[in-house]
Each structure stands twice: as C-alpha cells, then as structure tokens.
Coordinates of C-alpha atoms in Angstrom, one line a residue:
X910 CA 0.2 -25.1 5.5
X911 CA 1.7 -24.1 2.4
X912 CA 4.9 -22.9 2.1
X913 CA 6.6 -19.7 -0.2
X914 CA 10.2 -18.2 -0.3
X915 CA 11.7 -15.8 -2.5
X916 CA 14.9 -16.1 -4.0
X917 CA 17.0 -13.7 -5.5
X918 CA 19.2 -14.3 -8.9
X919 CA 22.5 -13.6 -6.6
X920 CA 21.1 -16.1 -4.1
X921 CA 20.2 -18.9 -6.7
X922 CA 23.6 -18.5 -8.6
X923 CA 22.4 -16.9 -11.9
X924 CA 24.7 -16.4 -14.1
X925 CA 25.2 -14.1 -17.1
X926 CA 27.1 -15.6 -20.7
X927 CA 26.5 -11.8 -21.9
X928 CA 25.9 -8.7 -20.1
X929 CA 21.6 -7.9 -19.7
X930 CA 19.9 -6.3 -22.1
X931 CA 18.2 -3.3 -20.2
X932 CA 14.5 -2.8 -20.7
X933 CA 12.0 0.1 -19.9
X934 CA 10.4 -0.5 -17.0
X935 CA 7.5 -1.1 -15.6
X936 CA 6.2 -3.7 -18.4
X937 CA 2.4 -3.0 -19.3
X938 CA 1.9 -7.4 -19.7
X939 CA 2.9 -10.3 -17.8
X940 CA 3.1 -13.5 -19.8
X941 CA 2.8 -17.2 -18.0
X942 CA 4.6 -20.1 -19.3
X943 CA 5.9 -23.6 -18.4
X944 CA 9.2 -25.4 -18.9
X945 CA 7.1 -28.3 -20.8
X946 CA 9.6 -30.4 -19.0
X947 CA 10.7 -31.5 -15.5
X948 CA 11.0 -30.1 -12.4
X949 CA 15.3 -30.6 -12.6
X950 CA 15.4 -31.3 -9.2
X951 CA 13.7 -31.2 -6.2
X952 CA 16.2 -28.0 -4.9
X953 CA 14.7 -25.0 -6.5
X954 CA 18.3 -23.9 -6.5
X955 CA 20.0 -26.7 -8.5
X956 CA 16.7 -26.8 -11.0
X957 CA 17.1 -22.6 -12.1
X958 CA 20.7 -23.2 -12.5
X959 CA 20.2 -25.7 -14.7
X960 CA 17.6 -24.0 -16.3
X961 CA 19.9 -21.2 -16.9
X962 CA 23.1 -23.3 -18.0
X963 CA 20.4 -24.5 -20.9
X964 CA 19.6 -21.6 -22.1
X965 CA 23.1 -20.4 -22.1
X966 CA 24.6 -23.7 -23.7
X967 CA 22.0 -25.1 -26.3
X968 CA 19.9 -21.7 -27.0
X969 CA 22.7 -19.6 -27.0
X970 CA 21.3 -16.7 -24.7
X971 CA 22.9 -14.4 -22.3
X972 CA 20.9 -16.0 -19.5
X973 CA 17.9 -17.8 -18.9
X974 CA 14.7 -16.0 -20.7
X975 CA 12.8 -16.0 -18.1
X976 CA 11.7 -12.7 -15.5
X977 CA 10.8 -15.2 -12.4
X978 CA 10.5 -18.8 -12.0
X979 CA 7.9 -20.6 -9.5
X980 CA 9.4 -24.2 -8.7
X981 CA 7.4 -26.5 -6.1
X982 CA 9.0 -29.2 -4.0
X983 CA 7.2 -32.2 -4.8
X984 CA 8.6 -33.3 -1.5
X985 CA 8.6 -31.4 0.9
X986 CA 5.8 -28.9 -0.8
X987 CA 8.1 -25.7 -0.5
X988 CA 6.9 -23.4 -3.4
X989 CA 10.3 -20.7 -4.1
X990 CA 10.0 -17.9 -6.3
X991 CA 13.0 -16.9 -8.2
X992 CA 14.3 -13.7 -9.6
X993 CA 15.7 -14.7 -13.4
X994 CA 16.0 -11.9 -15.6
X995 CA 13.9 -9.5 -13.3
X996 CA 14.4 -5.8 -14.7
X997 CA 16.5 -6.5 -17.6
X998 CA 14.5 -7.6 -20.6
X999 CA 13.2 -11.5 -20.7
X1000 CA 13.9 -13.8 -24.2
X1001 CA 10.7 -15.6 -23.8
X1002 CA 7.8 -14.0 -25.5
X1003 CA 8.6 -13.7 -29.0
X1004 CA 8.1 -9.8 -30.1
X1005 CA 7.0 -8.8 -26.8
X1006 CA 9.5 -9.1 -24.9
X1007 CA 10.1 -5.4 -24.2
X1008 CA 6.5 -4.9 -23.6
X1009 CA 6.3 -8.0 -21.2
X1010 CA 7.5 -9.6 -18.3
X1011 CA 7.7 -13.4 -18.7
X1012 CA 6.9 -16.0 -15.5
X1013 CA 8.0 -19.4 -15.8
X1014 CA 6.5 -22.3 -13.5
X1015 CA 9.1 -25.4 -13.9
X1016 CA 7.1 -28.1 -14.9
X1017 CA 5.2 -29.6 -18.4
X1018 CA 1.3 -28.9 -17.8
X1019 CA 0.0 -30.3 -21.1
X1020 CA -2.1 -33.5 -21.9
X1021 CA -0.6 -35.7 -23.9
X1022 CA 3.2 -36.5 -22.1
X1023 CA 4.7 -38.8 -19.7
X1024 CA 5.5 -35.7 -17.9
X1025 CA 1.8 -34.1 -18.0
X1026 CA 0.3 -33.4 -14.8
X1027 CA -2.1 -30.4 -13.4
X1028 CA -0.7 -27.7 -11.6
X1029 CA -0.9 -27.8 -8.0
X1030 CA -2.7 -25.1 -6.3
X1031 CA 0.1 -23.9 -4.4
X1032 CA 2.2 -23.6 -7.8
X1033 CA -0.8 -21.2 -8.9
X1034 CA -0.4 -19.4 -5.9
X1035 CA 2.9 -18.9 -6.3
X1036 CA 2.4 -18.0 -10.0
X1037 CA 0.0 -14.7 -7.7
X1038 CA 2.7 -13.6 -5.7
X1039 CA 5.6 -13.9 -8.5
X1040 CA 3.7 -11.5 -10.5
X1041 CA 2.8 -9.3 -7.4
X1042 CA 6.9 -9.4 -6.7
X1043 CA 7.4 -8.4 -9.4
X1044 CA 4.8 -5.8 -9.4
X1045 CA 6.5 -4.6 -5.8
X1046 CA 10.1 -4.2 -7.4
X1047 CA 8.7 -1.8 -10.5
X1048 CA 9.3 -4.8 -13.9
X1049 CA 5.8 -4.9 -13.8
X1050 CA 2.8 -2.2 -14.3
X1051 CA 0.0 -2.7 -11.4
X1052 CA -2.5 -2.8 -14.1
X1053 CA -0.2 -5.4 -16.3
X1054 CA -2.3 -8.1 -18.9
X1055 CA -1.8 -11.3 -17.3
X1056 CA -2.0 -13.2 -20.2
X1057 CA -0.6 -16.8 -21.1
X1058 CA 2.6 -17.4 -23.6
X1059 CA 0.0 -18.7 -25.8
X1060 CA -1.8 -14.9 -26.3
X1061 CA 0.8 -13.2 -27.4
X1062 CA -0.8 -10.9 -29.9
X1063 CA 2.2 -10.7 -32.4
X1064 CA 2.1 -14.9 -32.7
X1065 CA -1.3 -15.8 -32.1
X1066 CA -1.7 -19.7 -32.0
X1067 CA 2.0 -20.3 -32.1
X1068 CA 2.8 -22.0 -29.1
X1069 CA 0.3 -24.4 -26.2
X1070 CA 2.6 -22.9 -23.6
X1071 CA 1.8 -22.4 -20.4
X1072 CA -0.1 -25.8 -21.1
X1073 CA -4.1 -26.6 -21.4
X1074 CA -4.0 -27.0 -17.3
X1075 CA -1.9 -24.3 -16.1
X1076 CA -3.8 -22.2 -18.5
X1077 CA -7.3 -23.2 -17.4
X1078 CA -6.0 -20.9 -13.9
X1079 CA -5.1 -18.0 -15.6
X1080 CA -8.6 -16.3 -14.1
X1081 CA -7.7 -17.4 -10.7
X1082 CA -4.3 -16.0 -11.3
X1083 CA -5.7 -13.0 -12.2
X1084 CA -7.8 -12.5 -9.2
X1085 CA -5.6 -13.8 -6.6
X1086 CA -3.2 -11.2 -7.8
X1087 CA -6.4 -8.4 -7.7
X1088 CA -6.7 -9.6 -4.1
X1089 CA -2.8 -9.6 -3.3
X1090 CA -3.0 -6.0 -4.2
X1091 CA -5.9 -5.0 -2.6
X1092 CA -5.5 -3.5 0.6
X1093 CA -7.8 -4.7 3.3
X1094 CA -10.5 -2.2 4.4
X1095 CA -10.0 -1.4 8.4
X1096 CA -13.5 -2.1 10.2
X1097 CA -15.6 0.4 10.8
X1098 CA -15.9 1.4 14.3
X1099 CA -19.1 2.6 15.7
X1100 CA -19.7 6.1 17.2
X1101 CA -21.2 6.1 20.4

C-alpha cells in the first residue's frame, strides 16, 4: 500500500539566503518539472535541503525555486510532499513565475542518461495531491493549467523538463487531480 506524507518547509529545514518574494495568490497554472538529476538521498529531508543549499550556493537564489517537491523512497517506497516556496513566488518557470506555481518531482525522467528512468506511479500520484495541497492552502486556482515546464507559453521549446516520461502522465495528472477534487456523490436512498 503506498505511502504519502506532507512536509512542511519549517519541518524540512528550508532555509531563506534572502527574504521571499511575495506573489498574488491563487496562481491561475501549475507547472511540473524534474530535478534532471538524482534523488540526493533516500531521506526526503536531507534530499530538499540539499536541493535548496544548491540553489542558494551555485544559482544564487533566495531559496530553492521550487513551490513543492514530491521525493519517493526508493527503499522503503515512502512518497513525501514538501512545501518549498509555497505562497511566495517560485524561480522556476521562466516569465511565469508570478502566474504559476512550480512542482518539482526529484529525479531525471529523460531518455538518454545514466540517471533516466520512468516515473513510478506513486511519484505521479504524489505529483496529484501536491498540486491538490497546494490547491487546499490557496497558491493555486482550482481551475489551475497543469501544464509541464516544457509549455510555458513565453519560452516555447526551451527546456525537455519534466522529461519525455514524467511528461507522458501529465493527463493522468490532470485527472487524478479532477478526481481529488471531486467530492463523492452520497447514494441515493430509496423512498419507501
């Protein structure tokens, strides 16, 4: 049985170089990307602080650029969903970052590297119920484009990102999170 967790930024140890940028809120698209590299660590924990110390160190940002981050155990199969940037405004979406909310799964889901590999379904899942979280805490619009890094309107072509097999899911993301948010109808009772 597969296994989710949240985490918040304060619980993962986020830190900021700067203070946040704040952003209007709720953000009308949601855009999926990958690390296009490792997993970091098998501690969901240990891998977004070291995702965040890069971003910090060699890119020079206030904090990671990502919203929310989806890392999967490949051990012990525990999926966690972390808060990164969450209502303050991402740095990964080039020109749409005010308009979007950007969701990060840690791990390189490409053809072509030593690293490649296909998403597992769990890690899709999760990819569903990080955009629904952040749906529930108001960063994103209920009606949000899910759309991958690669369809960003203002650089069309520009990047591969989230990767040819994450991005082959991005219906099934869409429809899982349609379902997520879908209450379920109460039976009907019969009137006797």
């Amino acid at each position: 049985m597969p296994e989710f967790r949240y985490l918040r930024a304060s619980e993962w140890g986020m830190r900021w170089a700067k203070p946040p940028a704040v952003e209007k809120l709720a953000d009308p698209e949601v855009y999926v990307h990958h690390t296009a590299g490792n997993r970091f660590s098998t501690d969901a924990a240990t891998a977004f602080r070291t995702i965040n110390d890069y971003a910090i160190n060699t890119k020079g940002y206030s904090a990671l650029d990502y919203d929310i981050l989806v890392h999967r155990n490949t051990v012990s199969g525990l999926v966690t969903i972390g808060e990164g940037r969450g209502p303050y405004r991402s740095a990964a979406t080039l020109d749409r970052n005010e308009e979007g909310e950007a969701i990060c799964v840690m791990g390189y889901f490409h053809p072509g590297h030593k690293l490649s590999e296909q998403p597992h379904p769990d890690e899709v899942e999760g990819v569903a119920l990080g955009i629904v979280w952040g749906i529930e805490n108001g960063w994103i619009a209920a009606d949000a484009k899910i759309l991958g890094h690669r369809d960003n309107p203002a650089h069309p072509g520009a990047t591969g990102c989230p990767g040819d097999y994450l991005y082959a899911h991005m219906d099934t993301i869409r429809r899982r999170v349609t379902e997520l948010l879908t209450p379920p109808v109460p039976p009907t009772q019969e009137i006797t």
